[in-house]
Short mmCIF file of C-alpha atoms and ligand atoms in Angstrom, two decimals:
data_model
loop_
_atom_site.label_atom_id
_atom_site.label_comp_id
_atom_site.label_asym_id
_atom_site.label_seq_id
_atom_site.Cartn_x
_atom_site.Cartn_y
_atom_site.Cartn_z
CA UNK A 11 89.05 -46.47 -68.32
CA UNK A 12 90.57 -44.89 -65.45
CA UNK A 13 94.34 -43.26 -65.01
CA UNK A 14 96.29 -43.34 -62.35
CA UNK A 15 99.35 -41.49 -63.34
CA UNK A 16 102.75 -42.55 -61.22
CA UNK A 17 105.44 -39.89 -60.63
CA UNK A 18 107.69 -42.37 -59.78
CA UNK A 19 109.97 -41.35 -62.65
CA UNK A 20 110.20 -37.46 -61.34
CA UNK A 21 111.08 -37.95 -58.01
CA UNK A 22 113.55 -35.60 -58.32
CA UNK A 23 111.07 -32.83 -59.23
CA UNK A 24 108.37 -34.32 -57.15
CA UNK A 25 106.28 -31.07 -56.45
CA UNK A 26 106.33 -29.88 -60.10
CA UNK A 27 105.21 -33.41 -61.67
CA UNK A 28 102.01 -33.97 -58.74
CA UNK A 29 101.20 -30.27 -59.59
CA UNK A 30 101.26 -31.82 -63.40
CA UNK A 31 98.55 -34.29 -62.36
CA UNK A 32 96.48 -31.70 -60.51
CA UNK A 33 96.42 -29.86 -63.47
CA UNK A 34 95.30 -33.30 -66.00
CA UNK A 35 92.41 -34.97 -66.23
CA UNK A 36 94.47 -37.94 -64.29
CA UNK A 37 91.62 -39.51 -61.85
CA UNK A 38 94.47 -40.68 -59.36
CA UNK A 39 97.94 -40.15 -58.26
CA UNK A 40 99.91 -43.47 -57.55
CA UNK A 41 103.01 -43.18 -55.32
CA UNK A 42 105.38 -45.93 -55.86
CA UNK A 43 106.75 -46.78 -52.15
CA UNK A 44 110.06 -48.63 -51.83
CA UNK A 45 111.80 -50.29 -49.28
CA UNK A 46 114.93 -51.31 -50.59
CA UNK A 47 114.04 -55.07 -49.04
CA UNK A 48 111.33 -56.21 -51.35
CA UNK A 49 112.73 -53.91 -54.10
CA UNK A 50 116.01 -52.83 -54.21
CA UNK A 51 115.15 -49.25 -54.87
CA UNK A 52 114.26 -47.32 -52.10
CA UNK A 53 111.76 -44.46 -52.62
CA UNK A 54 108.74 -42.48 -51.19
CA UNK A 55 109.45 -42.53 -47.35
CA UNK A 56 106.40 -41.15 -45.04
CA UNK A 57 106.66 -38.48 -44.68
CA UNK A 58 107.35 -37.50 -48.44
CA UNK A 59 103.83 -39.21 -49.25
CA UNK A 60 102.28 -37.00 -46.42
CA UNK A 61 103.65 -34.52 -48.37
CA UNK A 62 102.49 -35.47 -51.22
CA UNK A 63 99.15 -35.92 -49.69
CA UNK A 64 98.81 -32.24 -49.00
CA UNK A 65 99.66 -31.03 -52.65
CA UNK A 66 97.76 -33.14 -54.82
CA UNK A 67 93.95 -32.60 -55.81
CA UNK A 68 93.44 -36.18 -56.90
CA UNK A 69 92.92 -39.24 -54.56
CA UNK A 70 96.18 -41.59 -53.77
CA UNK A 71 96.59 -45.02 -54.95
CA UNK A 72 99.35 -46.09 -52.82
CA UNK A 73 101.37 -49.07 -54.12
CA UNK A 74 103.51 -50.70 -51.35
CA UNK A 75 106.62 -52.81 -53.03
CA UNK A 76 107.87 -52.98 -49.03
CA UNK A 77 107.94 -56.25 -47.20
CA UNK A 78 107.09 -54.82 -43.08
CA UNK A 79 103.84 -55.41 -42.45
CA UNK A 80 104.61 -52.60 -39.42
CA UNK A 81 105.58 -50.22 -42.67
CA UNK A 82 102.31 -50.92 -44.64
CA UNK A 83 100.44 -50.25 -41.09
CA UNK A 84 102.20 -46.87 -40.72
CA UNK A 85 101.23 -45.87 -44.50
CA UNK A 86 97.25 -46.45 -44.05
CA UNK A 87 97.81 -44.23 -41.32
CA UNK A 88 97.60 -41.48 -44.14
CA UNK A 89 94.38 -42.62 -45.59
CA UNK A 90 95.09 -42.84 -49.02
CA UNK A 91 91.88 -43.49 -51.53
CA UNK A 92 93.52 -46.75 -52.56
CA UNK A 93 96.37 -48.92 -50.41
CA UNK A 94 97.43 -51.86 -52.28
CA UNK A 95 100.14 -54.16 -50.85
CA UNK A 96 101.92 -57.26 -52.65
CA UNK A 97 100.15 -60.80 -52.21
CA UNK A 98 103.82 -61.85 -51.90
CA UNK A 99 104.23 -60.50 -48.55
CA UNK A 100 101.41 -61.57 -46.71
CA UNK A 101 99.99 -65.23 -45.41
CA UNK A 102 96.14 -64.40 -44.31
CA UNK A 103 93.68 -61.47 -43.78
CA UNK A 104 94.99 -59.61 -40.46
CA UNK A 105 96.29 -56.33 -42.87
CA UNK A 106 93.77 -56.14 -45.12
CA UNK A 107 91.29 -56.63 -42.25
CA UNK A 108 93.13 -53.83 -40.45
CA UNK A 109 93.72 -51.05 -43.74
CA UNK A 110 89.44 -51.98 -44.28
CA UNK A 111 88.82 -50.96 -40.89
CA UNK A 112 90.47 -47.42 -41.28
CA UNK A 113 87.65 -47.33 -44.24
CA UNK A 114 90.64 -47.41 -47.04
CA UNK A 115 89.89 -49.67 -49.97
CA UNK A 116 92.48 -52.44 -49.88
CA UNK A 117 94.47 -53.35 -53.45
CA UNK A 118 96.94 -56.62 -53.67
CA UNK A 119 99.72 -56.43 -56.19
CA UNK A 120 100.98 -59.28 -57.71
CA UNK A 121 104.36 -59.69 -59.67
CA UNK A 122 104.68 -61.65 -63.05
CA UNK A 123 106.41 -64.58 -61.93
CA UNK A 124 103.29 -65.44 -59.17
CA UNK A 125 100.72 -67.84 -59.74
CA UNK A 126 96.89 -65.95 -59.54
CA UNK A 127 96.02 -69.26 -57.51
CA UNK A 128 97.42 -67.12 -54.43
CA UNK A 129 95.07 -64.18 -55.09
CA UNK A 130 92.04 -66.35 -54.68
CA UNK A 131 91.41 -66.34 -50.73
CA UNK A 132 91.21 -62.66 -50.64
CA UNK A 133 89.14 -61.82 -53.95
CA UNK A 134 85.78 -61.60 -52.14
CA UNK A 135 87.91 -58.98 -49.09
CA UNK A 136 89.60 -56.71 -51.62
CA UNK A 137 88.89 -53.54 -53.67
CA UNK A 138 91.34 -54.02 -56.55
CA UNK A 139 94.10 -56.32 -58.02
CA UNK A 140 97.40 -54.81 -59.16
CA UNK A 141 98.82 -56.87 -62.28
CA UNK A 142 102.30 -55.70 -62.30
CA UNK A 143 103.30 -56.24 -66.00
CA UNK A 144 107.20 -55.56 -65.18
CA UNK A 145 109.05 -56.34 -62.15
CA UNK A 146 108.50 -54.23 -59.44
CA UNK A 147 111.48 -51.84 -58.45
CA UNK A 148 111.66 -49.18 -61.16
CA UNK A 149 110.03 -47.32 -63.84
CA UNK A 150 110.54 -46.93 -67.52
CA UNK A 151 110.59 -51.05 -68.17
CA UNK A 152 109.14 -52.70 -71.27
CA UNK A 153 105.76 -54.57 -70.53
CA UNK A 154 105.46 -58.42 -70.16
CA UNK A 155 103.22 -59.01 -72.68
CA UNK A 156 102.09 -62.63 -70.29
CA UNK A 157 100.27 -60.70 -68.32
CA UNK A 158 97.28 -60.53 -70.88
CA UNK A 159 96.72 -64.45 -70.28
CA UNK A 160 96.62 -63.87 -67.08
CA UNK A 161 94.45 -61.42 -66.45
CA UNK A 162 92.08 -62.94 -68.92
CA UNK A 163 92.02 -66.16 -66.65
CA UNK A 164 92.01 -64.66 -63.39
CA UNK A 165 88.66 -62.63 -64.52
CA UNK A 166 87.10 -65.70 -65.53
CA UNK A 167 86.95 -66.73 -61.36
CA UNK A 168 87.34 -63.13 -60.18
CA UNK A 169 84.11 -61.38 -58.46
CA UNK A 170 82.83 -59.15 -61.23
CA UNK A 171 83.08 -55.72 -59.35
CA UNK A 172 87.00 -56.77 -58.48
CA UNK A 173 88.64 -53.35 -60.52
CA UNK A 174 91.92 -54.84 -62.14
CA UNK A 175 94.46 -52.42 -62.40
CA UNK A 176 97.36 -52.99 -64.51
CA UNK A 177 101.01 -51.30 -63.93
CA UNK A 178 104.51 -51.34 -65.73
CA UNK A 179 105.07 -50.75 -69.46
CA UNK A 180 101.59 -48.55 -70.43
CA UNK A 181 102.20 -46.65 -73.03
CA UNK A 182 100.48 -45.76 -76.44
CA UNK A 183 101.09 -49.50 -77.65
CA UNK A 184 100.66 -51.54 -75.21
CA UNK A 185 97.50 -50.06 -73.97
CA UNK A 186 95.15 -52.35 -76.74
CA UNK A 187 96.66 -54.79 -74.72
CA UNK A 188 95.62 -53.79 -71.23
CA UNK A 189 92.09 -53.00 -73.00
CA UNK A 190 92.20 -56.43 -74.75
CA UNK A 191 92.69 -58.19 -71.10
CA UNK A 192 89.69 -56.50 -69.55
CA UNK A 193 91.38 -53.74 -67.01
CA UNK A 194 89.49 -51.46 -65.26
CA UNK A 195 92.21 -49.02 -65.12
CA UNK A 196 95.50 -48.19 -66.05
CA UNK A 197 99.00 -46.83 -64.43
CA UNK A 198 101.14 -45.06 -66.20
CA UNK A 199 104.57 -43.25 -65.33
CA UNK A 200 106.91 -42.52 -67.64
CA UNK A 201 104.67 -42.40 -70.97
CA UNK A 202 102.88 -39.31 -69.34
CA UNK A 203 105.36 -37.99 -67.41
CA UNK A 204 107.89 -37.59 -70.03
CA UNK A 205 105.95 -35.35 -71.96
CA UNK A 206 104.97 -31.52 -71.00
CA UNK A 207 101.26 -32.29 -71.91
CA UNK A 208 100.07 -35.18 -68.84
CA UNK A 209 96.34 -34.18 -70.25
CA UNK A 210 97.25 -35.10 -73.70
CA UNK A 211 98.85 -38.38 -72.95
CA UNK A 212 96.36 -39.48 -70.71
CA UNK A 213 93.73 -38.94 -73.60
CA UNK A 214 96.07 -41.34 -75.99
CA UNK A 215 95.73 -44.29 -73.13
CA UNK A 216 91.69 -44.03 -72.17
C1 DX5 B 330 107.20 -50.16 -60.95
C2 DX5 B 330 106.14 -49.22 -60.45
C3 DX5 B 330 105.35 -48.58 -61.53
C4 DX5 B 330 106.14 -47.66 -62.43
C5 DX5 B 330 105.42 -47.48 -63.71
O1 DX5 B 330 107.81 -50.78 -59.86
O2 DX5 B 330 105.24 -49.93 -59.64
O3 DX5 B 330 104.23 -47.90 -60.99
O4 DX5 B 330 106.37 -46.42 -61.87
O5 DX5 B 330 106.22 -46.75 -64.55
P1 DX5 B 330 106.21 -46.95 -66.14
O6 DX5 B 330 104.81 -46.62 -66.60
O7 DX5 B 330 107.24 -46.02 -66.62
O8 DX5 B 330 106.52 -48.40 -66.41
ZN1 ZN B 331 103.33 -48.92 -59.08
#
């Protein structure tokens, strides 16, 4: 099972917390970017993930909550590991065409409320599928326990090599869960980075 550890939750003592994951056995770092348009919180602007870029030791997995497709454009400019935009925001294959072509590997995020039927299209173009098991816009949230069903019958019609990636609510109980649905890998904010010991925590969820 693979971590990807979001620092979402110490933005305020940004450098400290990546340093954290540089120091865990984390295998990415995922920056939570907000435009205060598709979420109402507005967080990680450019040049803050450049930043961010240049202190951390593990690869980026870059989740876009924004809604400009000009913004998610500007963002693969940094050549993160993973880029992984919402399925809400787009209508056909022009972006991920253009993030593939940069070499990035493409992720689509896609909230509770929508239907997997929209993911379907793009399965055979993308890299990895974002469940987002709480509503996008801040950490912290309890886990939407409907997600399991449906990630259980997306995988039934997914490609097999498709990683599904799960995000909102992991923690020590609700990982079974995330296990029990068949994820590939796991986010997880504030359950690691409330505690001193990332390493430890990330141990619990794997
Ligand atoms: C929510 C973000 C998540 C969030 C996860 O909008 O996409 O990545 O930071 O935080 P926890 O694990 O605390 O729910
Ligand atoms: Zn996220």
């Amino acid at each position: 099972m693979k971590v990807s550890v979001s620092v979402l939750k110490e933005y305020d003592r940004l450098i400290s917390a990546v340093k954290k994951v540089n120091e865990s056995n984390a295998d990415f770092l995922h920056v939570d970017v907000m435009d205060g348009e598709f979420v109402n919180n507005k967080k990680f602007p450019l040049e803050v993930v450049r930043d961010v870029k240049q202190i951390s030791t593990k690869p980026l997995d870059v989740h876009l909550m924004v809604k400009s497709h000009e913004l998610i454009k500007e963002y693969a400019k940094l050549e993160p590991q993973y880029l992984t935009f919402h399925i809400e925001v787009i209508d056909d294959y022009s972006l991920i065409d253009y993030v593939k072509s940069l070499g990035i590997k493409v992720g689509l995020a896609i909230n509770p409320e929508t239907d997997i039927k929209h993911l379907m299209p793009y399965v055979d173009d993308i890299d990895l599928v974002l469940f987002m098991s709480v509503t996008p816009g801040e950490g912290g949230q309890e886990f939407k326990e409907e997600v399991v069903d449906k990630i259980k019958e997306f995988k039934k019609v997914a490609p097999s090599d498709l990683i599904i990636s799960i995000d909102g609510g992991v923690n020590d109980k609700t990982v079974s869960l995330c296990k029990y649905a068949g994820c590939d890998m796991l986010v997880a904010g504030s359950y690691v980075t409330n505690s001193e010991n990332y390493e430890e925590k990330i141990k619990e969820l794997r």
